[in-house]
Coordinates of C-alpha atoms in Angstrom, one line a residue:
X1 CA 0.0 0.0 0.0
X2 CA 1.1 3.5 -0.8
X3 CA -0.9 6.3 0.7
X4 CA -0.8 8.0 -2.6
X5 CA -2.8 5.1 -4.0
X6 CA -4.6 3.7 -0.9
X7 CA -2.5 2.2 1.5
X8 CA 25.7 -34.0 8.7
X9 CA 24.8 -33.2 5.0
X10 CA 21.9 -35.1 3.5
X11 CA 22.6 -37.8 1.0
X12 CA 23.1 -36.7 -2.6
X13 CA 19.9 -38.2 -3.8
X14 CA 17.8 -35.8 -1.8
X15 CA 19.9 -32.6 -2.1
X16 CA 18.2 -29.8 -4.1
X17 CA 15.3 -32.0 -5.1
X18 CA 12.0 -31.2 -3.5
X19 CA 9.6 -34.2 -3.2
X20 CA 6.6 -33.7 -5.5
X21 CA 3.5 -32.2 -3.9
X22 CA 5.0 -30.8 -0.8
X23 CA 3.7 -27.4 0.3
X24 CA 6.1 -24.6 1.3
X25 CA 5.2 -25.0 5.0
X26 CA 6.1 -28.7 4.9
X27 CA 9.3 -28.0 3.1
X28 CA 10.3 -25.4 5.6
X29 CA 10.0 -28.0 8.4
X30 CA 11.5 -31.0 6.6
X31 CA 14.0 -29.8 4.0
X32 CA 17.6 -30.5 5.0
X33 CA 16.5 -33.0 7.5
X34 CA 15.4 -35.9 5.3
X35 CA 18.1 -38.2 6.5
X36 CA 17.7 -37.7 10.2
X37 CA 15.2 -40.5 11.0
X38 CA 17.3 -43.1 9.3
X39 CA 20.2 -42.0 11.6
X40 CA 18.0 -42.3 14.7
X41 CA 18.1 -38.5 15.1
X42 CA 15.4 -35.9 15.5
X43 CA 17.3 -32.6 15.8
X44 CA 20.0 -31.9 13.2
X45 CA 23.5 -32.3 14.6
X46 CA 26.0 -29.4 14.8
X47 CA 29.4 -30.3 13.3
X48 CA 31.9 -27.8 14.7
X49 CA 35.0 -29.4 13.2
X50 CA 37.4 -27.2 11.2
X51 CA 39.2 -30.2 9.7
X52 CA 38.6 -33.9 9.1
X53 CA 41.0 -36.9 9.3
X54 CA 41.8 -38.9 6.2
X55 CA 44.5 -41.6 5.7
X56 CA 44.1 -41.5 1.9
X57 CA 46.1 -38.4 0.8
X58 CA 46.0 -39.4 -2.9
X59 CA 42.2 -39.5 -2.6
X60 CA 42.2 -36.1 -0.9
X61 CA 44.3 -34.7 -3.7
X62 CA 41.9 -36.0 -6.3
X63 CA 38.9 -34.5 -4.5
X64 CA 40.6 -31.1 -4.2
X65 CA 41.5 -31.2 -7.9
X66 CA 37.9 -31.8 -8.7
X67 CA 36.8 -29.0 -6.5
X68 CA 39.3 -26.6 -8.1
X69 CA 38.0 -27.6 -11.6
X70 CA 34.2 -27.1 -11.0
X71 CA 33.5 -26.0 -7.4
X72 CA 31.3 -29.0 -7.0
X73 CA 30.9 -30.2 -3.4
X74 CA 33.5 -33.0 -2.8
X75 CA 32.2 -36.5 -2.7
X76 CA 32.6 -38.5 0.5
X77 CA 33.5 -37.1 3.9
X78 CA 34.3 -33.4 4.5
X79 CA 37.8 -32.2 4.0
X80 CA 38.2 -28.7 5.6
X81 CA 35.9 -26.0 6.9
X82 CA 36.5 -23.6 4.1
X83 CA 35.5 -26.3 1.5
X84 CA 32.3 -27.0 3.3
X85 CA 30.5 -28.0 6.5
X86 CA 27.8 -30.6 6.9
X87 CA 25.6 -28.4 9.2
X88 CA 25.8 -25.5 6.8
X89 CA 25.1 -27.8 3.9
X90 CA 21.7 -28.7 5.5
X91 CA 20.7 -25.0 5.6
X92 CA 21.8 -24.6 1.9
X93 CA 19.8 -27.6 0.9
X94 CA 16.7 -26.3 2.7
X95 CA 16.9 -22.8 1.3
X96 CA 17.4 -24.0 -2.2
X97 CA 14.3 -26.2 -1.9
X98 CA 12.3 -23.2 -0.6
X99 CA 13.5 -20.9 -3.4
X100 CA 13.0 -23.6 -6.1
X101 CA 16.7 -23.6 -7.2
X102 CA 19.2 -26.3 -7.8
X103 CA 21.6 -25.1 -5.1
X104 CA 22.4 -22.5 -2.5
X105 CA 25.7 -21.2 -1.2
X106 CA 25.9 -19.6 2.3
X107 CA 28.3 -16.9 3.4
X108 CA 29.3 -15.1 6.6
X109 CA 27.0 -12.1 5.7
X110 CA 24.7 -10.8 3.0
X111 CA 27.4 -8.5 1.9
X112 CA 29.9 -11.4 1.6
X113 CA 27.4 -13.1 -0.5
X114 CA 26.9 -10.2 -2.9
X115 CA 30.7 -9.7 -3.0
X116 CA 31.2 -13.3 -4.1
X117 CA 28.7 -12.8 -6.9
X118 CA 30.5 -9.7 -8.2
X119 CA 33.9 -11.5 -7.9
X120 CA 32.6 -14.4 -9.9
X121 CA 31.4 -12.2 -12.7
X122 CA 34.5 -10.0 -12.5
X123 CA 36.8 -13.0 -12.9
X124 CA 35.2 -13.6 -16.2
X125 CA 35.9 -10.0 -17.4
X126 CA 32.3 -9.0 -16.8
X127 CA 32.7 -6.1 -14.4
X128 CA 29.8 -3.9 -15.5
X129 CA 26.6 -4.1 -13.4
X130 CA 23.2 -2.6 -14.2
X131 CA 21.3 -1.8 -11.0
X132 CA 17.9 -0.3 -10.0
X133 CA 17.7 1.9 -7.0
X134 CA 16.8 1.8 -4.2
X135 CA 19.0 -1.0 -2.9
X136 CA 20.2 -1.7 0.6
X137 CA 22.6 1.1 1.4
X138 CA 25.7 -1.0 1.7
X139 CA 24.9 -2.8 -1.6
X140 CA 24.6 0.6 -3.2
X141 CA 27.9 1.8 -1.8
X142 CA 29.7 -1.4 -2.8
X143 CA 28.7 -0.8 -6.4
X144 CA 29.0 2.9 -6.5
X145 CA 32.5 3.0 -4.9
X146 CA 33.8 0.2 -7.2
X147 CA 35.4 -1.5 -4.3
X148 CA 35.6 -4.8 -6.1
X149 CA 36.5 -3.2 -9.5
X150 CA 32.9 -3.1 -10.7
X151 CA 31.4 -0.3 -12.7
X152 CA 27.7 0.4 -12.2
X153 CA 25.0 2.0 -14.4
X154 CA 21.9 3.0 -12.4
X155 CA 18.6 2.9 -14.2
X156 CA 14.9 2.4 -13.7
X157 CA 13.4 -1.0 -14.5
X158 CA 12.3 0.2 -17.9
X159 CA 15.8 1.1 -18.8
X160 CA 17.5 -2.2 -18.1
X161 CA 17.7 -3.4 -21.7
X162 CA 19.2 -0.1 -23.0
X163 CA 21.8 -0.1 -20.2
X164 CA 23.3 -3.5 -21.0
X165 CA 26.8 -3.6 -22.5
X166 CA 29.0 -6.4 -23.9
X167 CA 30.8 -6.5 -20.5
X168 CA 27.7 -6.4 -18.4
X169 CA 27.9 -9.3 -15.9
X170 CA 24.9 -8.8 -13.7
X171 CA 21.6 -7.0 -13.3
X172 CA 20.7 -6.3 -9.7
X173 CA 17.3 -5.4 -8.3
X174 CA 15.7 -5.6 -4.8
X175 CA 12.0 -6.1 -4.6
X176 CA 10.4 -5.0 -2.4
X177 CA 13.2 -2.5 -2.1
X178 CA 15.0 -1.3 1.0
X179 CA 13.7 1.0 2.4
X180 CA 10.9 2.4 0.2
X181 CA 9.3 -1.0 -0.5
X182 CA 9.1 -0.2 -4.2
X183 CA 8.3 -3.3 -6.3
X184 CA 9.7 -4.5 -9.6
X185 CA 8.0 -6.6 -12.2
X186 CA 10.6 -9.4 -12.0
X187 CA 9.4 -11.3 -15.1
X188 CA 9.7 -8.1 -17.2
X189 CA 13.1 -7.3 -15.9
X190 CA 14.3 -10.9 -16.4
X191 CA 13.1 -10.7 -20.0
X192 CA 15.0 -7.4 -20.5
X193 CA 18.2 -9.0 -19.2
X194 CA 18.5 -11.4 -22.1
X195 CA 21.4 -13.7 -21.3
X196 CA 22.8 -11.5 -18.5
X197 CA 22.0 -13.1 -15.1
X198 CA 19.4 -11.3 -13.0
X199 CA 20.1 -11.2 -9.3
X200 CA 17.1 -10.4 -7.1
X201 CA 17.6 -9.5 -3.4
X202 CA 14.6 -11.3 -1.9
X203 CA 15.4 -10.5 1.7
X204 CA 12.2 -8.6 2.4
X205 CA 9.8 -10.9 0.6
X206 CA 11.4 -14.3 1.5
X207 CA 10.3 -17.4 -0.5
X208 CA 7.0 -17.3 1.5
X209 CA 5.8 -14.3 -0.6
X210 CA 7.8 -14.7 -3.8
X211 CA 10.2 -17.0 -5.5
X212 CA 12.2 -14.9 -8.0
X213 CA 13.6 -18.0 -9.8
X214 CA 10.1 -18.7 -11.0
X215 CA 10.1 -15.3 -12.7
X216 CA 13.4 -15.7 -14.5
X217 CA 16.0 -14.7 -11.9
X218 CA 19.1 -16.8 -12.1
X219 CA 20.4 -15.6 -8.6
X220 CA 18.4 -15.0 -5.5
X221 CA 20.2 -13.2 -2.7
X222 CA 19.2 -13.1 1.0
X223 CA 20.7 -11.3 4.0
X224 CA 19.9 -14.4 6.0
X225 CA 20.5 -12.3 9.1
X226 CA 16.9 -11.1 8.7
X227 CA 13.8 -13.3 8.2
X228 CA 15.6 -16.5 7.5
X229 CA 17.2 -16.5 10.9
X230 CA 14.3 -14.5 12.3
X231 CA 15.5 -14.0 15.9
X232 CA 18.2 -11.3 15.6
X233 CA 21.0 -13.7 16.7
X234 CA 22.7 -14.8 13.6
X235 CA 24.7 -13.0 10.8
X236 CA 24.7 -14.7 7.4
X237 CA 24.0 -14.4 3.7
X238 CA 23.1 -16.9 1.0
X239 CA 22.7 -17.1 -2.8
X240 CA 20.2 -19.5 -4.3
X241 CA 21.1 -20.4 -7.9
X242 CA 21.8 -23.1 -10.4
X243 CA 24.5 -25.7 -9.7
X244 CA 26.9 -24.2 -12.2
X245 CA 27.0 -20.8 -10.6
X246 CA 27.0 -22.4 -7.2
X247 CA 30.3 -24.1 -8.1
X248 CA 31.9 -20.8 -8.9
X249 CA 30.6 -19.2 -5.7
X250 CA 32.0 -22.1 -3.6
X251 CA 35.4 -21.5 -5.2
X252 CA 35.3 -17.8 -4.3
X253 CA 34.1 -18.7 -0.8
X254 CA 37.0 -21.1 -0.4
X255 CA 39.6 -18.6 -1.7
X256 CA 38.3 -15.6 0.3
X257 CA 37.3 -17.3 3.5
X258 CA 33.8 -15.8 3.7
X259 CA 32.4 -19.0 5.3
X260 CA 29.4 -19.3 7.5
X261 CA 30.0 -20.7 11.0
X262 CA 28.3 -24.1 11.6
X263 CA 26.4 -22.7 14.6
X264 CA 25.0 -20.0 12.4
X265 CA 24.0 -22.7 9.8
X266 CA 22.2 -24.6 12.6
X267 CA 20.3 -21.5 13.8
X268 CA 19.3 -20.7 10.2
X269 CA 18.0 -24.2 9.5
X270 CA 16.0 -23.9 12.7
X271 CA 14.7 -20.5 11.7
X272 CA 13.5 -21.8 8.3
X273 CA 11.1 -24.2 10.1
X274 CA 9.0 -21.4 11.4
X275 CA 9.6 -19.0 8.5
X276 CA 6.1 -19.3 6.9
X277 CA 4.3 -18.9 10.2
X278 CA 6.4 -15.9 11.3
X279 CA 6.2 -14.1 8.0
X280 CA 2.4 -14.5 7.7
X281 CA 1.7 -13.5 11.3
X282 CA 4.0 -10.4 11.1
X283 CA 2.6 -9.5 7.7
X284 CA -0.9 -9.4 9.2
X285 CA 0.3 -7.0 11.9
X286 CA 2.0 -4.9 9.3
X287 CA -1.0 -4.6 7.1
X288 CA -3.1 -3.4 10.0
X289 CA -0.4 -0.8 11.0
X290 CA -0.1 0.3 7.4
X291 CA -3.8 1.0 7.2
X292 CA -3.9 2.9 10.5
X293 CA -0.8 5.0 9.6
X294 CA -2.3 5.9 6.2
X295 CA -5.4 7.3 7.9
X296 CA -3.4 9.3 10.4
X297 CA -3.0 13.1 9.7
X298 CA 0.4 13.1 11.4
X299 CA 1.7 10.8 8.6
X300 CA 2.4 12.2 5.2
X301 CA 2.7 9.0 3.2
X302 CA 2.8 5.2 3.8
X303 CA 4.6 2.6 1.7
X304 CA 3.4 -1.0 1.9
X305 CA 4.0 -3.4 -1.0
X306 CA 1.2 -5.0 -2.9
X307 CA 2.9 -8.4 -2.3
X308 CA 2.4 -7.8 1.4
X309 CA 5.0 -8.6 4.0
X310 CA 6.1 -7.4 7.4
X311 CA 7.9 -4.2 6.4
X312 CA 6.2 -0.8 6.5
X313 CA 7.8 2.6 5.6
X314 CA 6.2 5.9 6.3
X315 CA 7.0 9.6 6.1
X316 CA 5.9 11.9 8.9
X317 CA 5.0 15.6 8.8
X318 CA 6.9 16.2 12.0
X319 CA 10.4 15.3 13.3
X320 CA 11.2 11.6 12.4
X321 CA 14.0 11.6 15.1
X322 CA 11.4 12.4 17.7
X323 CA 9.5 9.3 16.7
X324 CA 12.6 7.2 17.0
X325 CA 13.2 8.7 20.5
X326 CA 9.6 8.3 21.5
X327 CA 9.1 4.5 21.1
X328 CA 9.2 2.3 24.2
X329 CA 7.9 -1.1 23.1
X330 CA 9.3 -1.0 19.6
X331 CA 13.1 -1.2 19.5
X332 CA 14.9 1.7 17.7
X333 CA 17.6 -0.3 15.9
X334 CA 19.0 -1.1 12.5
X335 CA 18.3 -4.5 10.9
X336 CA 14.9 -6.2 10.4
X337 CA 13.1 -9.5 10.2
X338 CA 13.2 -10.4 13.9
X339 CA 10.3 -11.6 16.1
X340 CA 10.2 -8.2 17.7
X341 CA 9.4 -4.9 16.0
X342 CA 12.3 -2.5 15.0
X343 CA 12.2 1.0 13.7
X344 CA 15.0 3.1 12.1
X345 CA 15.6 6.3 10.2
X346 CA 17.2 5.1 6.9
X347 CA 18.7 8.5 6.0
X348 CA 20.7 8.4 9.3
X349 CA 21.6 4.7 9.4
X350 CA 21.0 2.0 6.8
X351 CA 21.4 4.4 3.8
X352 CA 23.6 7.1 5.3
X353 CA 26.5 5.8 3.2
X354 CA 24.6 6.6 0.0
X355 CA 25.2 10.0 -1.5
X356 CA 22.5 12.3 -0.2
X357 CA 21.2 13.3 -3.7
X358 CA 21.2 9.7 -4.9
X359 CA 19.4 8.7 -1.7
X360 CA 16.7 11.3 -2.1
X361 CA 16.4 10.6 -5.8
X362 CA 15.6 7.0 -4.9
X363 CA 12.8 8.1 -2.6
X364 CA 14.7 7.8 0.6
X365 CA 13.7 11.2 2.1
X366 CA 14.8 12.7 5.4
X367 CA 11.4 12.2 6.9
X368 CA 11.1 8.5 6.0
X369 CA 11.0 5.9 8.8
X370 CA 11.3 2.1 8.2
X371 CA 9.3 -0.3 10.4
X372 CA 10.1 -4.0 10.7
X373 CA 6.9 -5.4 12.2
X374 CA 7.2 -8.3 14.6
X375 CA 4.9 -10.7 16.4
X376 CA 3.7 -8.6 19.3
X377 CA 0.0 -7.8 19.7
X378 CA -0.8 -5.3 17.1
X379 CA -2.8 -3.1 19.5
X380 CA 0.2 -2.8 21.7
X381 CA 2.4 -1.8 18.7
X382 CA -0.1 0.8 17.6
X383 CA -0.3 2.3 21.1
X384 CA 3.5 2.7 21.1
X385 CA 3.5 4.2 17.6
X386 CA 0.6 6.5 18.4
X387 CA 2.4 7.9 21.5
X388 CA 5.7 8.3 19.6
X389 CA 4.0 10.2 16.8
X390 CA 3.1 13.0 19.2
X391 CA 0.0 14.9 20.0
X392 CA -3.0 14.7 17.6
X393 CA -5.0 17.8 16.8
X394 CA -7.6 18.7 19.4
X395 CA -10.7 16.6 19.0
X396 CA -9.1 14.3 16.5
X397 CA -10.0 10.6 16.7
X398 CA -7.4 7.9 16.6
X399 CA -7.3 6.4 13.1
X400 CA -7.4 3.0 14.7
X401 CA -10.7 4.0 16.4
X402 CA -12.1 5.7 13.2
X403 CA -11.4 2.7 11.0
X404 CA -12.9 0.3 13.6
X405 CA -16.1 2.4 13.7
X406 CA -16.3 2.4 9.9
X407 CA -16.1 -1.4 9.9

């Protein structure tokens, strides 16, 4: 809604192949765990080993040669933590199943994941990136500053095809976008990309609300720190993709060391099991809050995506910093996707690193606030927001009460 409109790794034979007929909620609970019952286990084990013993050094050499050639996961027992970890592999298997891709490769953070994609394409001489604003502020900065040797052309979705060059290695969009929640027609953009891979940052939507691979995206990026983990206690990133690209990503991960810790992999797998329930419950709260905010005269504009979700952005007539300072139940903090509700001022924090003119041009104004809605009672959340927004005009009725009366 926009107020301008209204408001141990599993066996190879089960990896990356979803059983026919399973619903997303079922996959979220069971993917990556298919082999546990046969092992007499219920909870997935955590493998914290950094290295693994082997008395067959010739065999190890052959496996490492094979990995160097294709990046395929080595057959047999693990070799070393930078090559892969069984606990992390379970999470990768599960996320790939939820996104409907052949593979997924996990990293130490979302930015490490994006960096690996850029390094893969750059190693092929394809350093040019076409990108659509807004993006997460650090993604924008990584591209704009050329920190990995990339060159970026910023465009709107309709200009993607015209922005492509022979050395274009990637098209990057985020939908819904951070922090304005602008949405992109993924199928149309994928068509405009031609043979150039489309990377979609799906952090806000999650596979519960959209699966970009079904619309033509070759790469699906998540800051797994957010909804996939879901409890504000794990830092991670992941790229869901085809097996060929996954092999290249694994090679970059091995070379650069941006590996995910096994405990984080365990927490992410656990987080996936409740992902559909959490996203749907938080989305219901967010939809209510978006409606009440849109009816509030203290609020200039509300952004809430047509696809739904648990993120709401809104622009206030008054001082946004006073709202941040006025909340008591809601946590004023960067990040999102946790079970509790967070609020932040993008122009001060998440997008501060973006040039001010570029930031404002992408719709990230100085009065914009971003709300990540959690699982609290929605009436308690509204009471906190209502208080933080400041005094209403004399005689004005709470929009929550007004809309309830209208119903």
